[in-house]
């Protein structure tokens, strides 16, 4: 029997596709280590998350299912009982399973209760710097005790680590979360370094056990607050960052919730200059994470494991980062938050343009182990696409969903290369002509010239809702003819 490959899945949080420089979409932000993985391997150019909220997306990685099928419809609900989990399946297949960093999969079960042999996770909303950095306003510490990051600082002799230059919006009702801060300490004292350090420890553990390994490494960033030290904090000049083409959006033809989301963050009065400041630290955060990837790669090479390891670098979702005047993610199905990076080293060497889904990590990683999901999943292994054994998976659209984040508003999206239709249950619909309007500025859902196009995509959405047993189907089909 051929030796089975190790799998290292590296998941960043809220990282936009254009911040991975291998994609050639941004000539400012640099990620040379991830670029090298892409150079040696391949990248997917049309990878999408199907729920642009942290926990639903991560639970999809663990289960291979759409959010409405695995049950995690926001950042606080749990996976439905009896759902097969990636960790359990890989453990049963004889793999050493390790977990590092942000968890955000289940609020009631940690990695060791989901098949992982060990790990030092951040459980809950879980910002590990909360309660550790004295000057930090953001107060969302991990639910688990101890705080493993705080323990790491003590073990390594780092004392009095703090932050400065905190940047907040000006909404008086939301003075609770910085967009970014300067980390006043060496790189080795950062959260991202801790995640890389822990990943490397897990690599040692796997080698000692003489088993193939599946290690899932999860960086906090570049999700806000981007807390980065020098040289990353000053690495990018805010003035060099051009205005996003959709920053001019007045949101008048969008659902009212988009307008409220923009007002909630309180960034409008800063103008584009405010987003330039945020983006510069966000870019610095991306480059710091890239250096941590390099640190993990160096470890694999030093241990003689690099050639036997498939490395997948991807993200749970993106970030508007000024697109449509918005920040982060939420009830808006824009390209900037659904289109994600996905770079693979150790499989094939040819880029692939197929539409692929983040949740397909589950059957794909199981495929590497030579096993299949014990129950049907929403998707299929994309290992043949990674290996170059197939050029196309035949998927012609992407289906996405939103349920709850800040406010409840079930939303469904279907898109292909030509159009995107977004179904908002109690708000106006959205239709974008992506060839003419790639930045989704002009909603043509109620333009008579697009009536037949809208009808076509409503029918496509109808098919997805039925085939995936989506509970949104009932209301959709009762109002479809009037939408």
Coordinates of C-alpha atoms in Angstrom, one line a residue:
X1 CA 0.0 0.0 0.0
X2 CA 1.4 3.4 -1.0
X3 CA 2.4 5.7 1.9
X4 CA -0.4 8.1 2.7
X5 CA 0.3 11.8 2.6
X6 CA 0.2 14.1 5.6
X7 CA -2.3 17.0 5.4
X8 CA -1.7 20.4 6.8
X9 CA -4.8 22.6 6.5
X10 CA -4.0 26.3 7.3
X11 CA -7.1 28.5 7.7
X12 CA -6.8 32.2 8.1
X13 CA -9.8 34.2 9.2
X14 CA -11.5 36.9 7.1
X15 CA -8.8 37.1 4.5
X16 CA -9.6 38.7 1.2
X17 CA -8.6 36.9 -2.0
X18 CA -6.6 39.9 -3.3
X19 CA -4.3 39.9 -0.3
X20 CA -2.6 36.7 -1.5
X21 CA -0.2 38.1 -4.0
X22 CA 0.0 34.8 -6.0
X23 CA -3.4 35.8 -7.4
X24 CA -2.0 39.0 -9.0
X25 CA -4.9 41.2 -7.9
X26 CA -3.0 43.5 -5.6
X27 CA 0.5 44.9 -6.2
X28 CA 0.8 46.2 -2.6
X29 CA 0.2 43.4 -0.1
X30 CA 2.9 40.7 -0.3
X31 CA 2.7 37.0 0.7
X32 CA 5.9 35.4 -0.6
X33 CA 5.7 32.2 1.4
X34 CA 2.2 31.4 0.3
X35 CA 3.2 32.5 -3.3
X36 CA 6.0 29.9 -3.1
X37 CA 3.4 27.2 -2.2
X38 CA 1.4 28.2 -5.2
X39 CA 4.5 28.2 -7.4
X40 CA 5.4 24.6 -6.3
X41 CA 1.8 23.5 -6.4
X42 CA -1.5 25.0 -7.6
X43 CA -4.3 27.4 -6.7
X44 CA -8.0 27.5 -7.3
X45 CA -9.1 30.7 -8.8
X46 CA -12.8 30.2 -8.1
X47 CA -13.0 29.0 -4.6
X48 CA -16.0 30.2 -2.5
X49 CA -17.2 29.9 1.0
X50 CA -20.9 29.1 1.2
X51 CA -21.4 31.1 4.4
X52 CA -19.3 34.2 5.0
X53 CA -19.6 34.0 8.8
X54 CA -16.9 32.4 10.9
X55 CA -18.5 29.5 12.7
X56 CA -20.9 28.4 9.9
X57 CA -18.0 28.3 7.5
X58 CA -15.7 26.4 9.9
X59 CA -18.4 23.9 10.7
X60 CA -18.8 23.4 7.0
X61 CA -15.1 22.4 6.8
X62 CA -15.7 20.0 9.7
X63 CA -18.8 18.4 8.2
X64 CA -18.8 18.9 4.4
X65 CA -22.3 20.4 4.7
X66 CA -24.1 23.7 4.0
X67 CA -24.9 25.6 7.2
X68 CA -28.6 24.8 7.1
X69 CA -27.7 21.2 7.1
X70 CA -25.1 21.1 9.8
X71 CA -27.0 23.5 12.0
X72 CA -24.4 26.1 12.8
X73 CA -26.3 29.1 11.4
X74 CA -24.4 31.8 13.4
X75 CA -21.4 32.1 15.7
X76 CA -23.1 30.5 18.7
X77 CA -25.2 27.5 17.7
X78 CA -23.9 23.9 17.6
X79 CA -23.5 21.2 15.0
X80 CA -26.5 18.9 14.8
X81 CA -26.0 15.6 16.8
X82 CA -25.0 12.6 14.8
X83 CA -23.3 14.6 12.1
X84 CA -20.0 12.9 11.0
X85 CA -17.0 15.1 11.7
X86 CA -13.7 15.4 9.8
X87 CA -11.6 15.0 12.9
X88 CA -13.3 11.8 14.0
X89 CA -13.1 10.4 10.5
X90 CA -9.3 11.2 10.1
X91 CA -8.6 9.7 13.6
X92 CA -10.5 6.6 12.7
X93 CA -8.5 6.3 9.4
X94 CA -5.3 6.1 11.5
X95 CA -4.1 9.7 11.3
X96 CA -2.6 11.6 14.2
X97 CA -4.9 14.7 14.4
X98 CA -3.8 18.0 15.9
X99 CA -5.5 21.4 16.2
X100 CA -4.0 24.8 16.7
X101 CA -5.5 28.2 17.1
X102 CA -9.0 29.6 16.6
X103 CA -11.7 26.9 17.0
X104 CA -15.1 28.4 16.4
X105 CA -16.6 25.2 15.2
X106 CA -18.7 24.1 18.2
X107 CA -19.5 26.1 21.4
X108 CA -19.9 22.9 23.5
X109 CA -17.2 20.5 22.2
X110 CA -13.5 21.2 21.8
X111 CA -11.1 19.6 19.3
X112 CA -10.4 16.6 21.6
X113 CA -14.2 15.8 21.6
X114 CA -14.2 16.0 17.8
X115 CA -11.5 13.5 17.0
X116 CA -8.3 15.5 17.5
X117 CA -5.7 13.9 19.6
X118 CA -4.7 17.2 21.1
X119 CA -4.5 20.9 20.6
X120 CA -4.5 24.3 22.4
X121 CA -7.6 26.0 20.9
X122 CA -9.3 29.4 21.4
X123 CA -12.9 28.3 22.1
X124 CA -15.8 30.7 21.8
X125 CA -15.6 34.0 20.0
X126 CA -12.2 33.7 21.6
X127 CA -9.9 36.6 21.1
X128 CA -6.9 35.4 23.1
X129 CA -5.5 38.9 23.6
X130 CA -8.6 40.0 25.6
X131 CA -7.7 40.4 29.3
X132 CA -4.0 39.9 28.3
X133 CA -3.2 43.3 26.7
X134 CA -4.1 45.9 29.4
X135 CA -4.9 48.7 27.0
X136 CA -7.1 46.7 24.7
X137 CA -10.8 47.6 24.7
X138 CA -12.0 44.5 22.8
X139 CA -13.1 42.1 25.5
X140 CA -14.0 38.7 24.1
X141 CA -11.6 36.2 25.7
X142 CA -11.6 32.5 25.0
X143 CA -14.2 30.4 27.0
X144 CA -11.6 27.8 27.8
X145 CA -9.4 27.9 30.8
X146 CA -6.5 28.4 30.7
X147 CA -6.0 30.9 28.0
X148 CA -3.3 29.0 26.1
X149 CA -1.8 32.2 24.5
X150 CA -1.5 33.8 28.0
X151 CA 0.2 30.6 29.2
X152 CA 2.6 30.7 26.2
X153 CA 3.6 34.3 27.1
X154 CA 4.4 33.3 30.6
X155 CA 6.3 30.2 29.5
X156 CA 8.4 32.2 27.1
X157 CA 9.1 34.9 29.6
X158 CA 7.2 37.7 27.9
X159 CA 6.0 40.3 30.4
X160 CA 4.0 43.5 30.1
X161 CA 3.0 42.9 26.5
X162 CA 0.5 45.6 25.5
X163 CA -1.1 47.4 22.6
X164 CA -1.3 51.0 21.5
X165 CA -2.7 53.2 18.7
X166 CA -6.1 51.6 18.9
X167 CA -8.4 52.7 16.1
X168 CA -12.2 52.6 16.6
X169 CA -15.2 53.8 14.6
X170 CA -17.0 56.9 15.9
X171 CA -20.4 55.3 16.6
X172 CA -20.9 56.0 20.4
X173 CA -22.8 52.7 20.8
X174 CA -19.9 50.6 19.5
X175 CA -16.8 51.7 21.3
X176 CA -16.0 48.1 22.1
X177 CA -13.9 46.8 19.3
X178 CA -10.8 48.2 17.7
X179 CA -10.2 47.9 14.0
X180 CA -6.5 47.6 14.6
X181 CA -3.8 48.2 17.3
X182 CA 0.0 48.3 17.4
X183 CA 1.4 45.3 19.2
X184 CA 4.0 46.5 21.6
X185 CA 6.3 43.5 21.7
X186 CA 8.4 41.3 19.5
X187 CA 6.9 39.1 16.8
X188 CA 7.5 36.1 19.0
X189 CA 5.0 37.5 21.5
X190 CA 2.1 37.7 19.0
X191 CA -1.0 35.5 18.7
X192 CA -0.1 34.4 15.2
X193 CA 3.4 33.4 16.3
X194 CA 1.9 31.3 19.0
X195 CA -0.3 29.5 16.5
X196 CA 2.7 28.7 14.3
X197 CA 4.7 27.7 17.3
X198 CA 1.9 25.3 18.4
X199 CA 1.6 23.9 14.9
X200 CA 5.3 23.1 14.9
X201 CA 4.9 21.4 18.3
X202 CA 2.1 19.2 16.8
X203 CA 4.4 18.3 13.9
X204 CA 6.9 17.0 16.4
X205 CA 4.2 15.0 18.2
X206 CA 3.1 13.5 14.9
X207 CA 6.6 12.5 14.0
X208 CA 7.2 10.9 17.4
X209 CA 4.1 8.8 16.9
X210 CA 5.2 7.7 13.4
X211 CA 1.8 8.2 11.9
X212 CA 0.5 10.2 9.0
X213 CA -0.9 13.4 10.3
X214 CA -3.8 15.8 9.8
X215 CA -3.1 19.1 11.4
X216 CA -5.5 22.0 11.2
X217 CA -3.8 25.3 12.0
X218 CA -6.1 28.4 12.5
X219 CA -4.8 31.9 12.6
X220 CA -6.9 34.6 14.3
X221 CA -6.1 37.2 11.7
X222 CA -6.4 39.1 9.6
X223 CA -9.8 39.4 11.3
X224 CA -10.1 42.6 13.2
X225 CA -8.7 43.7 15.5
X226 CA -5.5 43.5 13.5
X227 CA -2.9 43.6 16.2
X228 CA 0.5 43.6 14.6
X229 CA 4.0 44.6 15.7
X230 CA 6.7 46.3 13.8
X231 CA 7.9 45.9 11.1
X232 CA 4.4 44.8 10.0
X233 CA 2.5 47.7 11.5
X234 CA 4.4 50.3 9.4
X235 CA 5.1 48.0 6.4
X236 CA 2.5 49.5 4.2
X237 CA 1.8 53.2 3.6
X238 CA -1.9 53.9 3.9
X239 CA -1.7 56.6 1.3
X240 CA -0.6 53.9 -1.3
X241 CA -3.8 52.0 -1.0
X242 CA -6.2 53.1 -3.8
X243 CA -9.9 53.6 -3.2
X244 CA -11.9 50.5 -3.8
X245 CA -14.1 50.8 -6.9
X246 CA -17.3 50.2 -5.0
X247 CA -16.5 52.6 -2.1
X248 CA -18.7 55.2 -4.0
X249 CA -21.8 53.0 -3.5
X250 CA -24.6 55.0 -1.9
X251 CA -26.4 51.8 -1.0
X252 CA -29.8 53.3 -2.1
X253 CA -30.6 50.3 -4.3
X254 CA -29.5 47.8 -1.6
X255 CA -31.4 46.3 1.4
X256 CA -31.7 48.8 4.2
X257 CA -29.7 46.5 6.5
X258 CA -26.6 47.3 4.5
X259 CA -27.0 51.0 5.3
X260 CA -27.5 50.2 9.0
X261 CA -24.4 48.0 9.0
X262 CA -22.4 50.8 7.5
X263 CA -23.7 53.2 10.1
X264 CA -23.1 50.7 13.0
X265 CA -19.4 50.5 12.4
X266 CA -19.1 54.2 12.5
X267 CA -16.4 54.5 9.9
X268 CA -18.2 56.8 7.4
X269 CA -16.9 60.1 8.9
X270 CA -13.3 59.0 8.3
X271 CA -13.9 58.7 4.6
X272 CA -11.6 56.6 2.5
X273 CA -8.6 57.7 4.6
X274 CA -10.0 55.7 7.5
X275 CA -10.2 52.6 5.4
X276 CA -6.6 53.2 4.2
X277 CA -5.4 53.2 7.8
X278 CA -7.3 49.9 8.5
X279 CA -6.2 48.3 5.2
X280 CA -2.6 49.1 5.8
X281 CA -2.6 47.2 9.2
X282 CA -4.7 44.5 7.7
X283 CA -2.1 44.0 4.9
X284 CA 0.6 44.0 7.5
X285 CA -1.3 41.3 9.3
X286 CA -1.6 39.2 6.1
X287 CA 2.2 39.5 5.6
X288 CA 2.9 38.5 9.2
X289 CA 0.7 35.4 8.8
X290 CA 2.6 34.7 5.6
X291 CA 5.8 34.7 7.5
X292 CA 4.3 32.3 10.0
X293 CA 3.4 30.0 7.1
X294 CA 7.1 30.2 6.2
X295 CA 8.1 29.2 9.7
X296 CA 5.8 26.1 9.5
X297 CA 7.2 25.2 6.1
X298 CA 10.8 25.5 7.4
X299 CA 9.8 23.1 10.2
X300 CA 8.4 20.5 7.8
X301 CA 11.6 20.8 5.7
X302 CA 13.8 20.4 8.7
X303 CA 12.0 17.3 9.8
X304 CA 12.0 15.8 6.3
X305 CA 8.2 15.9 6.1
X306 CA 7.7 18.6 3.5
X307 CA 7.6 16.4 0.4
X308 CA 5.2 14.0 2.1
X309 CA 2.7 16.7 3.1
X310 CA -0.2 18.3 1.2
X311 CA -0.4 21.9 2.4
X312 CA -3.7 23.7 1.9
X313 CA -3.9 27.4 2.6
X314 CA -7.4 29.0 2.5
X315 CA -9.7 31.2 4.5
X316 CA -13.2 30.9 6.1
X317 CA -14.3 34.1 4.3
X318 CA -13.1 37.5 3.2
X319 CA -13.7 41.1 4.3
X320 CA -15.3 44.0 2.6
X321 CA -12.5 46.3 3.8
X322 CA -14.2 49.4 2.3
X323 CA -16.0 47.8 -0.5
X324 CA -19.5 49.3 -0.5
X325 CA -18.3 51.4 2.5
X326 CA -18.6 48.3 4.6
X327 CA -16.2 46.4 6.8
X328 CA -15.9 42.8 7.9
X329 CA -18.8 40.6 6.8
X330 CA -22.5 40.2 7.5
X331 CA -25.8 40.1 5.6
X332 CA -24.3 41.2 2.3
X333 CA -23.4 38.6 -0.3
X334 CA -20.6 40.5 -2.0
X335 CA -17.7 39.0 -3.9
X336 CA -15.1 40.4 -1.5
X337 CA -16.4 38.2 1.3
X338 CA -17.5 35.0 -0.5
X339 CA -14.6 34.6 -2.9
X340 CA -11.6 33.1 -1.0
X341 CA -8.0 32.1 -1.6
X342 CA -7.2 28.4 -1.9
X343 CA -3.6 27.4 -2.5
X344 CA -2.5 23.7 -2.5
X345 CA 1.1 22.4 -2.4
X346 CA 1.9 18.7 -2.6
X347 CA -0.8 17.5 -5.0
X348 CA -0.7 18.8 -8.6
X349 CA 0.9 21.8 -10.3
X350 CA -1.8 23.2 -12.5
X351 CA -4.1 26.0 -11.5
X352 CA -7.8 25.2 -11.7
X353 CA -10.7 27.5 -12.6
X354 CA -13.6 25.3 -11.4
X355 CA -16.1 26.6 -8.9
X356 CA -15.1 24.8 -5.7
X357 CA -16.5 25.1 -2.2
X358 CA -14.8 25.5 1.2
X359 CA -16.9 22.7 2.7
X360 CA -15.4 20.3 0.1
X361 CA -12.2 20.3 2.3
X362 CA -14.0 17.6 4.3
X363 CA -14.4 14.9 1.6
X364 CA -11.1 16.0 0.0
X365 CA -9.0 15.5 3.1
X366 CA -10.7 12.2 3.7
X367 CA -9.9 11.3 0.1
X368 CA -6.2 11.9 0.8
X369 CA -6.6 9.3 3.7
X370 CA -8.3 6.9 1.3
X371 CA -11.7 7.0 2.9
X372 CA -15.1 8.5 2.2
X373 CA -17.5 10.5 4.3
X374 CA -19.7 8.1 6.3
X375 CA -22.8 10.0 5.2
X376 CA -23.5 12.0 2.0
X377 CA -22.1 15.6 2.0
X378 CA -22.9 18.8 0.1
X379 CA -20.1 18.5 -2.5
X380 CA -17.4 16.2 -3.5
X381 CA -13.7 15.6 -3.1
X382 CA -11.7 18.1 -5.2
X383 CA -8.5 16.0 -4.9
X384 CA -8.7 15.0 -8.6
X385 CA -8.8 18.7 -9.5
X386 CA -5.8 19.4 -7.2
X387 CA -3.9 16.6 -8.8
X388 CA -4.7 17.7 -12.3
X389 CA -6.5 14.4 -13.0
X390 CA -9.7 16.4 -13.9
X391 CA -9.8 19.8 -15.4
X392 CA -13.4 20.6 -14.5
X393 CA -15.9 19.4 -11.9
X394 CA -18.9 20.5 -14.0
X395 CA -20.2 22.9 -11.4
X396 CA -21.8 26.0 -13.1
X397 CA -22.9 28.0 -10.0
X398 CA -22.2 28.7 -6.4
X399 CA -24.8 28.7 -3.7
X400 CA -24.3 30.7 -0.5
X401 CA -26.3 31.5 2.6
X402 CA -26.6 33.8 5.6
X403 CA -28.8 33.4 8.6
X404 CA -27.7 35.6 11.6
X405 CA -24.9 37.9 12.4
X406 CA -25.7 41.2 14.3
X407 CA -29.3 40.8 13.0
X408 CA -31.4 37.9 11.7
X409 CA -32.2 38.1 8.0
X410 CA -32.1 34.9 6.0
X411 CA -30.3 35.5 2.8
X412 CA -29.5 33.1 -0.1
X413 CA -27.3 33.7 -3.1
X414 CA -26.6 32.0 -6.4
X415 CA -23.9 33.2 -8.8
X416 CA -22.0 32.1 -11.9
X417 CA -19.6 34.0 -14.0
X418 CA -22.3 36.2 -15.6
X419 CA -24.9 37.1 -12.9
X420 CA -25.5 37.0 -9.2
X421 CA -29.0 36.8 -7.7
X422 CA -29.4 37.4 -3.9
X423 CA -32.7 36.5 -2.2
X424 CA -33.4 38.6 0.9
X425 CA -36.5 37.2 2.6
X426 CA -38.0 40.4 3.9
X427 CA -36.0 42.9 1.8
X428 CA -35.7 43.9 -1.8
X429 CA -33.9 41.3 -4.0
X430 CA -30.6 41.9 -5.7
X431 CA -29.4 41.0 -9.2
X432 CA -26.0 42.0 -10.6
X433 CA -24.8 41.8 -14.2
X434 CA -21.2 40.7 -13.3
X435 CA -19.8 41.2 -16.8
X436 CA -20.9 44.8 -16.9
X437 CA -20.8 45.5 -13.2
X438 CA -18.1 43.3 -11.5
X439 CA -18.2 45.4 -8.3
X440 CA -21.9 45.0 -7.8
X441 CA -22.8 48.6 -7.7
X442 CA -26.0 48.5 -9.8
X443 CA -28.9 46.4 -8.6
X444 CA -30.9 45.5 -11.7
X445 CA -33.3 43.1 -9.9
X446 CA -36.4 45.2 -10.9
X447 CA -35.1 46.5 -14.2
X448 CA -37.6 45.2 -16.9
X449 CA -34.7 44.6 -19.3
X450 CA -33.5 41.9 -16.9
X451 CA -36.8 40.2 -16.2
X452 CA -35.9 37.0 -18.1
X453 CA -32.5 36.9 -16.5
X454 CA -34.1 37.2 -13.0
X455 CA -36.6 34.4 -13.9
X456 CA -33.7 32.1 -14.9
X457 CA -31.7 32.7 -11.7
X458 CA -34.8 32.4 -9.5
X459 CA -35.3 29.0 -11.0
X460 CA -31.7 28.1 -10.4
X461 CA -32.1 29.1 -6.7
X462 CA -35.3 27.1 -6.5
X463 CA -33.3 24.0 -7.6
X464 CA -30.7 24.6 -4.9
X465 CA -33.2 25.2 -2.2
X466 CA -35.0 22.0 -3.0
X467 CA -32.0 19.8 -3.6
X468 CA -30.3 20.9 -0.3
X469 CA -33.5 20.7 1.8
X470 CA -33.1 24.3 2.8
X471 CA -35.8 25.6 5.2
X472 CA -35.8 28.9 3.3
X473 CA -37.5 27.0 0.5
X474 CA -41.0 27.3 1.8
X475 CA -41.2 31.1 1.9
X476 CA -39.2 31.5 -1.3
X477 CA -41.6 29.3 -3.3
X478 CA -44.6 31.1 -1.9
X479 CA -43.4 34.5 -3.0
X480 CA -41.2 33.6 -5.9
X481 CA -43.6 34.8 -8.6
X482 CA -43.8 38.2 -6.9
X483 CA -40.2 38.7 -6.0

